Amino acid sequence: MKGIVFTEFLELVEEKFGLEMVDDIITASELESGGAYTAVGTYKFSEMVQLLTHLSERTQLSVDDLLYTYALHFFKVIQRSYPGLLNTYSDPLELIASIENHIHVEVRKIYPDAQLPVFKIVKRSENTLILDYLSSRAMYSFGLGLMHESFNYFNKNFKIDFEKIKEDGTYVRFFIVNTDENSKSG
Ligand code: HEM
């Protein structure tokens, strides 16, 4: 997992819960990195799992809720760091449908060792998208938050439901609808 995911996560933890919490969850974890992350480094996903688990225990918030909130923050990072990539699109459904074949392809050019999920389009119509998420990291709540922010970015109304196809969250189906008044149904 890329260092930027760790550095931004710990920044958000500091902002929401304070520096003591950051120290606390790092100390409670067994981290090969020692908890010293640089944005350009690459670290084991198991370190993120430990940090999330310890934060979840201390805040009584579920790991999924924490990942969702983190995604809202991470979208701002994406906006700041890769505005050109977002502005290739004018429509959130088009953007979300293009993660697999364009956006994450570009991400992999920047970070060849990035660990990215697989998105498979199941069904696409003008205002709807059924999208399967597959990843051993089970970060579908992170994906959900990024999808919500994609709609907010374009000021579009939406409804997103999901269904776990595998209970552990490694395979999740998203049902995404653009409910904007100006949109035609279908
Ligand atoms: C992971 C970049 C848009 C879903 C990541 C990572 C980066 C990244 C750097 C971390 C990779 C690693 O740690 O090795 C971007 C950029 C985007 C973008 C630059 C837009 C310009 C999106 C959108 C979604 C999404 C719109 C919505 C579904 C995910 C998920 C992960 C991820 C779920 C976590 C990894 C996993 O589940 O296996 N992305 N992303 N990304 N991205 Fe994107």
Coordinates of N, CA, C and O and ligand atoms in Angstrom, one line a residue:
M1 N 0.9 -1.2 0.0 CA 0.0 0.0 0.0 C 0.9 1.2 0.0 O 1.9 1.3 0.7
K2 N 0.5 2.2 -0.8 CA 1.3 3.4 -1.0 C 1.3 4.3 0.3 O 0.4 4.4 1.0
G3 N 2.5 4.9 0.5 CA 2.7 5.7 1.7 C 1.7 6.8 1.8 O 1.3 7.2 2.9
I4 N 1.3 7.4 0.7 CA 0.3 8.5 0.7 C -1.0 8.1 1.5 O -1.6 8.9 2.1
V5 N -1.3 6.8 1.3 CA -2.5 6.3 2.0 C -2.3 6.4 3.5 O -3.2 6.7 4.3
F6 N -1.1 6.1 4.0 CA -0.8 6.1 5.4 C -0.6 7.6 5.9 O -1.2 7.9 7.0
T7 N 0.1 8.4 5.2 CA 0.4 9.7 5.7 C -0.9 10.5 5.8 O -1.2 11.2 6.8
E8 N -1.8 10.4 4.8 CA -3.1 11.1 4.8 C -4.0 10.5 5.9 O -4.7 11.3 6.5
F9 N -3.9 9.2 6.1 CA -4.7 8.6 7.1 C -4.4 9.2 8.5 O -5.2 9.6 9.3
L10 N -3.1 9.2 8.8 CA -2.6 9.6 10.1 C -2.9 11.1 10.3 O -3.2 11.6 11.4
E11 N -2.8 11.9 9.2 CA -3.2 13.3 9.3 C -4.6 13.5 9.7 O -5.0 14.4 10.5
L12 N -5.5 12.7 9.1 CA -6.9 12.8 9.4 C -7.2 12.3 10.9 O -8.0 12.9 11.6
V13 N -6.5 11.3 11.3 CA -6.6 10.8 12.7 C -6.2 11.9 13.6 O -6.9 12.2 14.6
E14 N -5.1 12.6 13.3 CA -4.7 13.7 14.2 C -5.7 14.8 14.2 O -6.1 15.3 15.3
E15 N -6.3 15.1 13.0 CA -7.3 16.2 12.9 C -8.5 15.9 13.7 O -9.1 16.7 14.4
K16 N -9.0 14.6 13.6 CA -10.2 14.3 14.3 C -10.1 13.9 15.7 O -11.0 14.1 16.5
F17 N -9.0 13.2 16.1 CA -8.9 12.6 17.4 C -7.6 13.1 18.2 O -7.5 12.8 19.4
G18 N -6.7 13.9 17.5 CA -5.6 14.4 18.2 C -4.3 13.6 18.0 O -4.4 12.4 17.7
L19 N -3.2 14.2 18.3 CA -1.9 13.6 18.1 C -1.6 12.5 19.0 O -1.0 11.5 18.7
E20 N -2.2 12.5 20.2 CA -2.1 11.4 21.2 C -2.7 10.1 20.6 O -2.1 9.1 20.9
M21 N -3.8 10.2 20.0 CA -4.4 9.1 19.3 C -3.5 8.5 18.3 O -3.3 7.2 18.2
V22 N -2.9 9.3 17.5 CA -1.9 8.9 16.5 C -0.8 8.1 17.1 O -0.5 6.9 16.7
D23 N -0.2 8.6 18.2 CA 0.9 8.0 18.9 C 0.4 6.6 19.5 O 1.1 5.6 19.4
D24 N -0.8 6.7 20.0 CA -1.4 5.5 20.7 C -1.6 4.4 19.7 O -1.2 3.2 20.0
I25 N -2.2 4.6 18.6 CA -2.4 3.5 17.7 C -1.1 3.0 17.0 O -1.0 1.8 16.7
I26 N -0.2 3.9 16.9 CA 1.1 3.4 16.3 C 1.8 2.5 17.4 O 2.4 1.5 17.0
T27 N 1.8 3.0 18.6 CA 2.5 2.2 19.7 C 1.8 0.8 19.9 O 2.5 -0.2 20.1
A28 N 0.5 0.8 19.7 CA -0.3 -0.4 19.9 C 0.0 -1.5 18.8 O -0.3 -2.6 19.0
S29 N 0.5 -1.0 17.7 CA 0.6 -1.9 16.5 C 2.1 -2.4 16.4 O 3.0 -1.7 16.9
E30 N 2.2 -3.5 15.7 CA 3.6 -4.0 15.5 C 3.9 -3.7 14.0 O 3.5 -4.4 13.1
L31 N 4.6 -2.6 13.9 CA 4.9 -2.0 12.5 C 6.3 -2.2 12.1 O 7.2 -1.7 12.7
E32 N 6.5 -2.9 11.0 CA 7.8 -3.0 10.4 C 8.4 -1.7 10.1 O 9.6 -1.5 10.2
S33 N 7.6 -0.8 9.7 CA 8.0 0.6 9.3 C 8.4 1.4 10.5 O 8.9 2.5 10.4
G34 N 7.9 1.0 11.7 CA 8.0 1.8 12.9 C 7.0 2.9 13.0 O 7.1 3.7 13.9
G35 N 6.2 3.0 11.9 CA 5.2 4.0 11.9 C 5.7 5.3 11.3 O 5.0 6.4 11.3
A36 N 6.9 5.3 10.7 CA 7.4 6.5 10.0 C 7.2 6.3 8.5 O 7.9 5.6 7.9
Y37 N 6.1 7.0 8.0 CA 5.8 6.8 6.6 C 6.1 8.0 5.8 O 6.1 9.1 6.2
T38 N 6.6 7.7 4.5 CA 6.7 8.8 3.6 C 5.7 8.6 2.5 O 5.4 7.4 2.1
A39 N 5.3 9.7 1.9 CA 4.2 9.6 0.8 C 4.6 8.7 -0.3 O 3.8 8.1 -0.9
V40 N 5.9 8.7 -0.6 CA 6.4 8.0 -1.8 C 6.8 6.5 -1.5 O 7.0 5.7 -2.4
G41 N 6.8 6.1 -0.2 CA 7.2 4.8 0.1 C 6.1 3.8 -0.1 O 5.0 4.2 -0.6
T42 N 6.4 2.5 0.1 CA 5.3 1.5 0.0 C 5.4 0.6 1.2 O 6.5 0.2 1.7
Y43 N 4.3 0.3 1.8 CA 4.3 -0.4 3.1 C 3.2 -1.5 3.0 O 2.4 -1.6 2.2
K44 N 3.4 -2.4 4.0 CA 2.4 -3.6 4.0 C 1.0 -3.2 4.4 O 0.8 -2.4 5.3
F45 N 0.1 -3.7 3.7 CA -1.3 -3.5 4.0 C -1.7 -3.9 5.4 O -2.5 -3.2 6.1
S46 N -1.0 -4.9 5.9 CA -1.3 -5.4 7.3 C -1.0 -4.3 8.3 O -1.6 -4.2 9.4
E47 N -0.1 -3.3 8.0 CA 0.1 -2.2 8.9 C -1.1 -1.3 9.0 O -1.5 -0.8 10.0
M48 N -1.8 -1.1 7.8 CA -3.0 -0.3 7.8 C -4.1 -1.0 8.6 O -4.9 -0.4 9.3
V49 N -4.2 -2.3 8.4 CA -5.2 -3.1 9.1 C -5.0 -2.9 10.6 O -6.0 -2.7 11.4
Q50 N -3.8 -3.0 11.1 CA -3.5 -2.8 12.5 C -3.9 -1.4 13.0 O -4.5 -1.2 14.1
L51 N -3.5 -0.4 12.3 CA -3.8 1.0 12.6 C -5.3 1.2 12.7 O -5.9 1.8 13.7
L52 N -6.0 0.7 11.7 CA -7.5 0.8 11.7 C -8.2 0.0 12.8 O -9.1 0.6 13.4
T53 N -7.7 -1.2 13.1 CA -8.3 -2.0 14.1 C -8.1 -1.3 15.5 O -9.0 -1.2 16.3
H54 N -6.9 -0.7 15.7 CA -6.7 -0.1 17.0 C -7.5 1.2 17.1 O -8.0 1.6 18.2
L55 N -7.6 1.9 16.0 CA -8.4 3.1 16.1 C -9.9 2.8 16.3 O -10.6 3.5 17.1
S56 N -10.3 1.7 15.7 CA -11.7 1.2 15.8 C -12.0 0.9 17.3 O -13.0 1.3 17.9
E57 N -11.1 0.2 17.9 CA -11.3 -0.2 19.3 C -11.4 1.0 20.2 O -12.2 1.1 21.2
R58 N -10.5 2.0 19.9 CA -10.5 3.2 20.8 C -11.6 4.2 20.6 O -11.9 5.0 21.5
T59 N -12.2 4.2 19.4 CA -13.3 5.1 19.1 C -14.6 4.5 19.1 O -15.6 5.2 19.0
Q60 N -14.7 3.2 19.1 CA -16.0 2.5 19.0 C -16.7 2.7 17.7 O -17.9 2.5 17.5
L61 N -15.9 3.1 16.7 CA -16.4 3.3 15.3 C -15.9 2.0 14.5 O -14.8 1.6 14.7
S62 N -16.8 1.5 13.7 CA -16.4 0.3 12.9 C -15.3 0.6 11.9 O -15.2 1.8 11.5
V63 N -14.5 -0.4 11.5 CA -13.5 -0.2 10.5 C -14.1 0.3 9.2 O -13.6 1.2 8.6
D64 N -15.3 -0.2 8.9 CA -16.0 0.3 7.7 C -16.3 1.8 7.7 O -16.2 2.5 6.8
D65 N -16.8 2.2 8.9 CA -17.2 3.6 9.1 C -15.9 4.5 9.0 O -15.9 5.6 8.4
L66 N -14.8 4.0 9.6 CA -13.6 4.7 9.5 C -13.1 4.9 8.1 O -12.6 5.9 7.6
L67 N -13.2 3.7 7.3 CA -12.7 3.8 5.9 C -13.6 4.7 5.1 O -13.1 5.4 4.2
Y68 N -14.9 4.7 5.4 CA -15.8 5.6 4.7 C -15.4 7.1 4.9 O -15.3 7.8 3.9
T69 N -15.2 7.4 6.2 CA -14.8 8.8 6.5 C -13.5 9.1 5.9 O -13.3 10.2 5.4
Y70 N -12.6 8.2 5.9 CA -11.3 8.4 5.3 C -11.4 8.7 3.8 O -10.7 9.5 3.3
A71 N -12.3 8.0 3.1 CA -12.5 8.2 1.7 C -12.9 9.6 1.4 O -12.5 10.2 0.4
L72 N -13.7 10.2 2.3 CA -14.2 11.6 2.0 C -13.0 12.5 2.1 O -12.9 13.5 1.3
H73 N -12.1 12.3 3.0 CA -10.8 13.0 3.1 C -9.9 12.7 1.8 O -9.4 13.6 1.2
F74 N -9.8 11.5 1.5 CA -8.9 11.1 0.4 C -9.3 11.7 -0.9 O -8.5 11.9 -1.8
F75 N -10.6 11.9 -1.1 CA -11.1 12.4 -2.4 C -10.5 13.9 -2.5 O -10.2 14.3 -3.6
K76 N -10.4 14.6 -1.4 CA -9.8 15.9 -1.5 C -8.4 15.9 -1.9 O -7.9 16.7 -2.6
V77 N -7.7 14.8 -1.4 CA -6.3 14.6 -1.7 C -6.2 14.4 -3.2 O -5.3 14.9 -3.9
I78 N -7.1 13.6 -3.8 CA -7.1 13.3 -5.2 C -7.4 14.5 -6.0 O -6.7 14.8 -7.0
Q79 N -8.3 15.3 -5.5 CA -8.7 16.6 -6.2 C -7.5 17.5 -6.3 O -7.2 18.2 -7.3
R80 N -6.7 17.6 -5.1 CA -5.6 18.4 -5.1 C -4.4 17.9 -5.9 O -3.7 18.7 -6.6
S81 N -4.2 16.6 -5.9 CA -3.0 16.0 -6.5 C -3.2 15.7 -8.0 O -2.2 15.7 -8.7
Y82 N -4.4 15.3 -8.3 CA -4.7 14.8 -9.7 C -5.9 15.5 -10.3 O -6.8 14.8 -10.8
P83 N -5.9 16.8 -10.3 CA -7.1 17.5 -10.9 C -7.3 17.2 -12.3 O -8.5 17.0 -12.8
G84 N -6.3 17.0 -13.1 CA -6.4 16.7 -14.5 C -7.1 15.4 -14.8 O -7.9 15.3 -15.7
L85 N -6.9 14.5 -13.9 CA -7.5 13.1 -14.1 C -9.0 13.2 -13.9 O -9.8 12.7 -14.6
L86 N -9.4 14.0 -12.9 CA -10.8 14.1 -12.6 C -11.5 14.9 -13.7 O -12.7 14.6 -14.1
N87 N -10.8 16.0 -14.1 CA -11.5 16.9 -15.1 C -11.5 16.4 -16.5 O -12.0 17.0 -17.4
T88 N -11.0 15.1 -16.7 CA -11.2 14.5 -18.0 C -12.7 14.2 -18.1 O -13.2 13.9 -19.2
Y89 N -13.4 14.1 -17.0 CA -14.8 13.7 -17.0 C -15.7 14.9 -16.6 O -15.3 15.9 -16.0
S90 N -17.0 14.8 -17.1 CA -18.0 15.8 -16.8 C -19.1 15.1 -16.1 O -20.1 15.8 -15.7
D91 N -19.1 13.8 -15.9 CA -20.2 13.1 -15.4 C -19.7 12.0 -14.4 O -18.8 11.3 -14.7
P92 N -20.2 12.0 -13.2 CA -19.7 11.0 -12.2 C -19.9 9.6 -12.5 O -19.0 8.8 -12.2
L93 N -21.0 9.2 -13.2 CA -21.1 7.8 -13.6 C -20.0 7.4 -14.6 O -19.5 6.3 -14.5
E94 N -19.7 8.3 -15.5 CA -18.7 8.0 -16.5 C -17.3 7.9 -15.8 O -16.6 7.0 -16.1
L95 N -17.1 8.7 -14.8 CA -15.9 8.6 -14.0 C -15.7 7.3 -13.3 O -14.7 6.6 -13.4
I96 N -16.8 6.9 -12.6 CA -16.8 5.7 -11.8 C -16.7 4.5 -12.7 O -15.9 3.5 -12.4
A97 N -17.3 4.6 -13.9 CA -17.3 3.4 -14.8 C -15.9 3.3 -15.5 O -15.5 2.3 -16.1
S98 N -15.1 4.4 -15.3 CA -13.8 4.4 -16.0 C -12.6 4.2 -15.0 O -11.4 4.3 -15.5
I99 N -12.9 3.9 -13.8 CA -11.8 3.7 -12.8 C -10.8 2.6 -13.3 O -9.6 2.7 -13.4
E100 N -11.5 1.5 -13.7 CA -10.7 0.3 -14.0 C -9.9 0.5 -15.3 O -8.7 0.1 -15.3
N101 N -10.5 1.0 -16.3 CA -9.8 1.1 -17.6 C -9.1 2.4 -17.9 O -8.4 2.5 -18.9
H102 N -9.2 3.4 -17.0 CA -8.5 4.6 -17.2 C -7.8 5.1 -16.0 O -6.6 5.2 -15.9
I103 N -8.7 5.5 -14.9 CA -8.1 6.2 -13.8 C -7.0 5.4 -13.0 O -5.9 5.8 -12.9
H104 N -7.4 4.1 -12.7 CA -6.4 3.3 -12.0 C -5.2 2.9 -12.9 O -4.2 2.5 -12.4
V105 N -5.5 2.9 -14.2 CA -4.4 2.6 -15.1 C -3.4 3.7 -15.1 O -2.1 3.5 -15.0
E106 N -3.9 5.0 -15.0 CA -3.0 6.1 -14.8 C -2.2 6.1 -13.5 O -1.1 6.4 -13.4
V107 N -3.0 5.7 -12.4 CA -2.4 5.6 -11.1 C -1.2 4.6 -11.1 O -0.2 4.8 -10.5
R108 N -1.4 3.5 -11.8 CA -0.4 2.5 -11.9 C 0.9 3.0 -12.6 O 2.0 2.5 -12.3
K109 N 0.7 3.9 -13.6 CA 1.8 4.5 -14.2 C 2.6 5.3 -13.3 O 3.9 5.4 -13.3
I110 N 1.9 6.0 -12.3 CA 2.6 6.9 -11.3 C 3.2 6.0 -10.2 O 4.3 6.2 -9.8
Y111 N 2.5 5.0 -9.8 CA 2.9 4.1 -8.7 C 2.8 2.6 -9.2 O 1.8 2.0 -9.1
P112 N 3.9 2.1 -9.9 CA 3.9 0.8 -10.4 C 3.5 -0.3 -9.4 O 3.0 -1.3 -9.8
D113 N 3.8 -0.1 -8.1 CA 3.6 -1.1 -7.1 C 2.3 -0.8 -6.3 O 2.1 -1.4 -5.3
A114 N 1.4 0.0 -6.9 CA 0.1 0.3 -6.2 C -0.7 -1.0 -6.1 O -0.7 -1.9 -7.0
Q115 N -1.4 -1.2 -5.0 CA -2.3 -2.4 -4.9 C -3.8 -1.9 -5.1 O -4.3 -1.3 -4.2
L116 N -4.3 -2.1 -6.3 CA -5.6 -1.6 -6.6 C -6.6 -2.6 -6.7 O -6.3 -3.8 -7.0
P117 N -7.9 -2.2 -6.5 CA -9.0 -3.2 -6.6 C -9.3 -3.5 -8.1 O -8.8 -2.8 -9.0
V118 N -10.1 -4.5 -8.3 CA -10.6 -4.7 -9.7 C -12.1 -4.2 -9.7 O -12.9 -4.6 -8.8
F119 N -12.5 -3.5 -10.7 CA -13.9 -3.1 -10.9 C -14.4 -3.7 -12.2 O -13.8 -3.5 -13.2
K120 N -15.5 -4.4 -12.1 CA -16.1 -5.0 -13.3 C -17.5 -4.4 -13.6 O -18.3 -4.5 -12.7
I121 N -17.7 -3.9 -14.7 CA -19.0 -3.3 -15.1 C -20.0 -4.5 -15.4 O -19.7 -5.3 -16.2
V122 N -21.1 -4.6 -14.6 CA -22.0 -5.6 -14.8 C -23.1 -5.1 -15.8 O -23.5 -5.9 -16.7
K123 N -23.5 -3.9 -15.6 CA -24.6 -3.3 -16.4 C -24.5 -1.8 -16.4 O -24.2 -1.2 -15.4
R124 N -24.6 -1.2 -17.6 CA -24.5 0.3 -17.7 C -25.6 0.8 -18.5 O -25.9 0.2 -19.6
S125 N -26.4 1.8 -18.0 CA -27.3 2.5 -18.9 C -27.0 4.0 -18.6 O -26.2 4.4 -17.8
E126 N -27.8 4.9 -19.2 CA -27.5 6.3 -19.1 C -27.4 6.8 -17.7 O -26.4 7.5 -17.4
N127 N -28.3 6.4 -16.8 CA -28.3 6.9 -15.5 C -28.0 5.8 -14.4 O -28.2 6.1 -13.2
T128 N -27.7 4.6 -14.8 CA -27.4 3.6 -13.8 C -26.1 2.8 -14.1 O -25.7 2.7 -15.3
L129 N -25.5 2.3 -13.1 CA -24.3 1.5 -13.3 C -24.4 0.4 -12.2 O -24.6 0.7 -11.0
I130 N -24.2 -0.8 -12.6 CA -24.0 -1.9 -11.6 C -22.5 -2.3 -11.8 O -22.1 -2.6 -12.9
L131 N -21.8 -2.2 -10.6 CA -20.4 -2.3 -10.7 C -19.9 -3.3 -9.6 O -20.3 -3.2 -8.4
D132 N -19.1 -4.3 -10.0 CA -18.6 -5.2 -9.0 C -17.2 -4.8 -8.5 O -16.4 -4.4 -9.3
Y133 N -17.0 -4.8 -7.2 CA -15.7 -4.5 -6.6 C -15.1 -5.8 -6.1 O -15.7 -6.6 -5.4
L134 N -13.8 -6.0 -6.5 CA -13.1 -7.2 -6.1 C -11.7 -6.8 -5.5 O -11.0 -6.2 -6.3
S135 N -11.4 -7.1 -4.3 CA -10.1 -6.9 -3.7 C -9.9 -7.6 -2.5 O -10.8 -7.7 -1.6
S136 N -8.7 -8.2 -2.3 CA -8.4 -8.9 -1.1 C -8.4 -8.0 0.1 O -8.4 -8.5 1.2
R137 N -8.3 -6.7 -0.2 CA -8.2 -5.7 1.0 C -9.6 -5.4 1.5 O -9.7 -4.7 2.6
A138 N -10.7 -5.7 0.8 CA -12.0 -5.5 1.3 C -12.3 -4.1 1.7 O -12.9 -3.8 2.8
M139 N -11.8 -3.1 0.9 CA -11.9 -1.7 1.2 C -13.1 -1.1 0.5 O -13.1 0.0 0.0
Y140 N -14.2 -1.8 0.4 CA -15.4 -1.4 -0.3 C -16.0 -0.1 0.3 O -16.6 0.7 -0.4
S141 N -15.9 0.1 1.6 CA -16.4 1.3 2.2 C -15.6 2.5 1.8 O -16.2 3.6 1.7
F142 N -14.3 2.3 1.6 CA -13.5 3.3 1.0 C -14.0 3.7 -0.4 O -14.1 4.9 -0.7
G143 N -14.3 2.7 -1.2 CA -14.8 2.9 -2.5 C -16.1 3.6 -2.5 O -16.4 4.5 -3.3
L144 N -17.0 3.2 -1.5 CA -18.3 3.9 -1.4 C -18.2 5.4 -1.1 O -18.8 6.2 -1.8
G145 N -17.3 5.7 -0.2 CA -17.0 7.1 0.1 C -16.5 7.9 -1.1 O -16.9 9.0 -1.4
L146 N -15.6 7.3 -1.9 CA -15.1 7.9 -3.1 C -16.1 8.1 -4.2 O -16.2 9.1 -4.9
M147 N -17.1 7.1 -4.2 CA -18.2 7.2 -5.2 C -19.1 8.4 -4.8 O -19.5 9.2 -5.6
H148 N -19.4 8.5 -3.5 CA -20.3 9.6 -3.0 C -19.6 10.9 -3.4 O -20.3 11.9 -3.9
E149 N -18.3 11.0 -3.1 CA -17.6 12.3 -3.4 C -17.5 12.6 -4.9 O -17.5 13.8 -5.3
S150 N -17.5 11.6 -5.7 CA -17.5 11.8 -7.2 C -18.8 12.5 -7.6 O -18.7 13.4 -8.4
F151 N -19.9 12.0 -7.0 CA -21.2 12.7 -7.3 C -21.2 14.1 -6.8 O -21.6 15.0 -7.5
N152 N -20.7 14.3 -5.6 CA -20.7 15.7 -5.0 C -19.8 16.6 -5.8 O -20.2 17.8 -6.0
Y153 N -18.7 16.1 -6.3 CA -17.8 16.9 -7.1 C -18.5 17.5 -8.3 O -18.2 18.6 -8.7
F154 N -19.4 16.7 -8.9 CA -20.1 17.2 -10.1 C -21.5 17.7 -9.8 O -22.3 18.0 -10.7
N155 N -21.8 17.9 -8.5 CA -23.1 18.4 -8.0 C -24.2 17.7 -8.5 O -25.2 18.2 -9.0
K156 N -24.1 16.4 -8.5 CA -25.2 15.5 -9.0 C -25.8 14.7 -7.8 O -25.1 14.4 -6.9
N157 N -27.1 14.5 -7.9 CA -27.8 13.7 -6.8 C -27.6 12.2 -7.2 O -27.5 11.9 -8.4
F158 N -27.6 11.4 -6.2 CA -27.3 10.0 -6.4 C -28.0 9.1 -5.4 O -28.4 9.5 -4.3
K159 N -28.0 7.8 -5.7 CA -28.4 6.8 -4.8 C -27.5 5.6 -5.0 O -27.3 5.2 -6.2
I160 N -26.8 5.2 -4.0 CA -25.9 4.1 -4.1 C -26.2 3.0 -3.1 O -26.2 3.3 -1.9
D161 N -26.5 1.8 -3.5 CA -26.7 0.7 -2.7 C -25.6 -0.3 -3.0 O -25.0 -0.3 -4.0
F162 N -25.4 -1.2 -2.0 CA -24.5 -2.3 -2.3 C -24.9 -3.6 -1.6 O -25.7 -3.6 -0.7
E163 N -24.4 -4.7 -2.2 CA -24.7 -6.0 -1.7 C -23.4 -6.8 -1.6 O -22.7 -6.8 -2.6
K164 N -23.1 -7.3 -0.4 CA -21.9 -8.1 -0.3 C -22.1 -9.5 -1.0 O -23.0 -10.2 -0.6
I165 N -21.4 -9.8 -2.0 CA -21.5 -11.1 -2.6 C -20.7 -12.1 -1.8 O -21.1 -13.2 -1.6
K166 N -19.5 -11.6 -1.3 CA -18.8 -12.4 -0.3 C -18.9 -11.7 1.1 O -18.6 -10.5 1.1
E167 N -19.2 -12.4 2.1 CA -19.5 -11.8 3.4 C -18.3 -11.1 4.0 O -18.4 -10.1 4.7
D168 N -17.0 -11.5 3.6 CA -15.8 -10.8 4.1 C -15.6 -9.5 3.3 O -14.6 -8.8 3.6
G169 N -16.4 -9.1 2.4 CA -16.3 -7.8 1.7 C -15.2 -7.8 0.6 O -14.9 -6.7 0.1
T170 N -14.7 -8.9 0.2 CA -13.7 -8.9 -0.9 C -14.4 -8.9 -2.3 O -13.7 -8.8 -3.3
Y171 N -15.7 -9.1 -2.3 CA -16.5 -9.1 -3.5 C -17.8 -8.5 -3.2 O -18.6 -9.0 -2.5
V172 N -18.0 -7.3 -3.7 CA -19.2 -6.5 -3.4 C -19.8 -5.9 -4.7 O -19.1 -5.4 -5.6
R173 N -21.1 -5.9 -4.8 CA -21.8 -5.4 -6.0 C -22.4 -4.0 -5.6 O -23.2 -3.9 -4.7
F174 N -22.1 -3.0 -6.4 CA -22.6 -1.7 -6.2 C -23.7 -1.4 -7.2 O -23.6 -1.7 -8.4
F175 N -24.8 -0.8 -6.7 CA -25.9 -0.3 -7.6 C -26.0 1.2 -7.5 O -26.4 1.8 -6.5
I176 N -25.6 1.8 -8.6 CA -25.3 3.3 -8.6 C -26.3 4.0 -9.5 O -26.4 3.6 -10.7
V177 N -27.1 4.9 -9.0 CA -28.1 5.6 -9.8 C -27.9 7.1 -9.7 O -27.7 7.7 -8.7
N178 N -27.8 7.8 -10.9 CA -27.8 9.2 -11.0 C -29.3 9.6 -10.9 O -30.1 9.4 -11.8
T179 N -29.7 10.3 -9.8 CA -31.1 10.6 -9.6 C -31.3 12.1 -9.9 O -32.3 12.7 -9.4
D180 N -30.4 12.7 -10.6 CA -30.5 14.1 -10.9 C -31.8 14.4 -11.6 O -32.2 13.7 -12.5
E181 N -32.5 15.5 -11.2 CA -33.8 15.9 -11.8 C -33.7 16.0 -13.3 O -34.6 15.6 -14.0
N182 N -32.6 16.5 -13.8 CA -32.5 16.8 -15.2 C -32.2 15.5 -16.0 O -32.3 15.5 -17.2
S183 N -31.8 14.4 -15.3 CA -31.5 13.2 -16.0 C -32.8 12.5 -16.5 O -33.8 12.6 -15.8
K184 N -32.6 11.9 -17.6 CA -33.8 11.1 -18.1 C -33.7 9.8 -17.3 O -32.7 9.3 -16.9
S185 N -34.9 9.2 -17.2 CA -34.9 7.9 -16.5 C -34.3 6.8 -17.4 O -34.3 6.9 -18.6
G186 N -33.9 5.7 -16.8 CA -33.4 4.6 -17.6 C -32.1 4.3 -17.1 O -31.4 3.5 -17.4
Ligands
HEM1 C1 -6.9 2.8 -4.0 C2 -5.8 6.7 -6.7 C3 -10.4 7.2 -8.0 C4 -11.5 3.2 -5.5 C5 -6.2 3.8 -4.6 C6 -4.8 4.2 -4.3 C7 -4.5 5.3 -5.0 C8 -5.7 5.6 -5.8 C9 -3.2 6.0 -5.1 C10 -3.9 3.4 -3.3 C11 -3.1 2.3 -4.0 C12 -2.1 1.7 -3.0 O1 -2.1 2.0 -1.8 O2 -1.3 0.9 -3.4 C13 -6.9 7.2 -7.3 C14 -7.0 8.4 -8.1 C15 -8.3 8.5 -8.4 C16 -9.0 7.4 -7.9 C17 -5.8 9.3 -8.4 C18 -9.0 9.6 -9.2 C19 -8.4 10.5 -10.0 C20 -11.1 6.2 -7.4 C21 -12.5 6.2 -7.3 C22 -12.8 5.1 -6.6 C23 -11.6 4.4 -6.2 C24 -13.5 7.2 -7.9 C25 -14.3 4.7 -6.4 C26 -14.7 3.5 -6.3 C27 -10.3 2.8 -4.8 C28 -10.3 1.8 -3.8 C29 -9.0 1.7 -3.4 C30 -8.2 2.6 -4.2 C31 -11.5 1.0 -3.2 C32 -8.4 0.8 -2.2 C33 -7.6 -0.4 -2.7 C34 -8.5 -1.7 -2.7 O3 -9.7 -1.7 -2.4 O4 -7.9 -2.8 -3.0 N1 -6.7 4.7 -5.5 N2 -8.1 6.6 -7.2 N3 -10.6 5.1 -6.7 N4 -9.1 3.3 -5.1 FE1 -8.6 4.8 -6.3

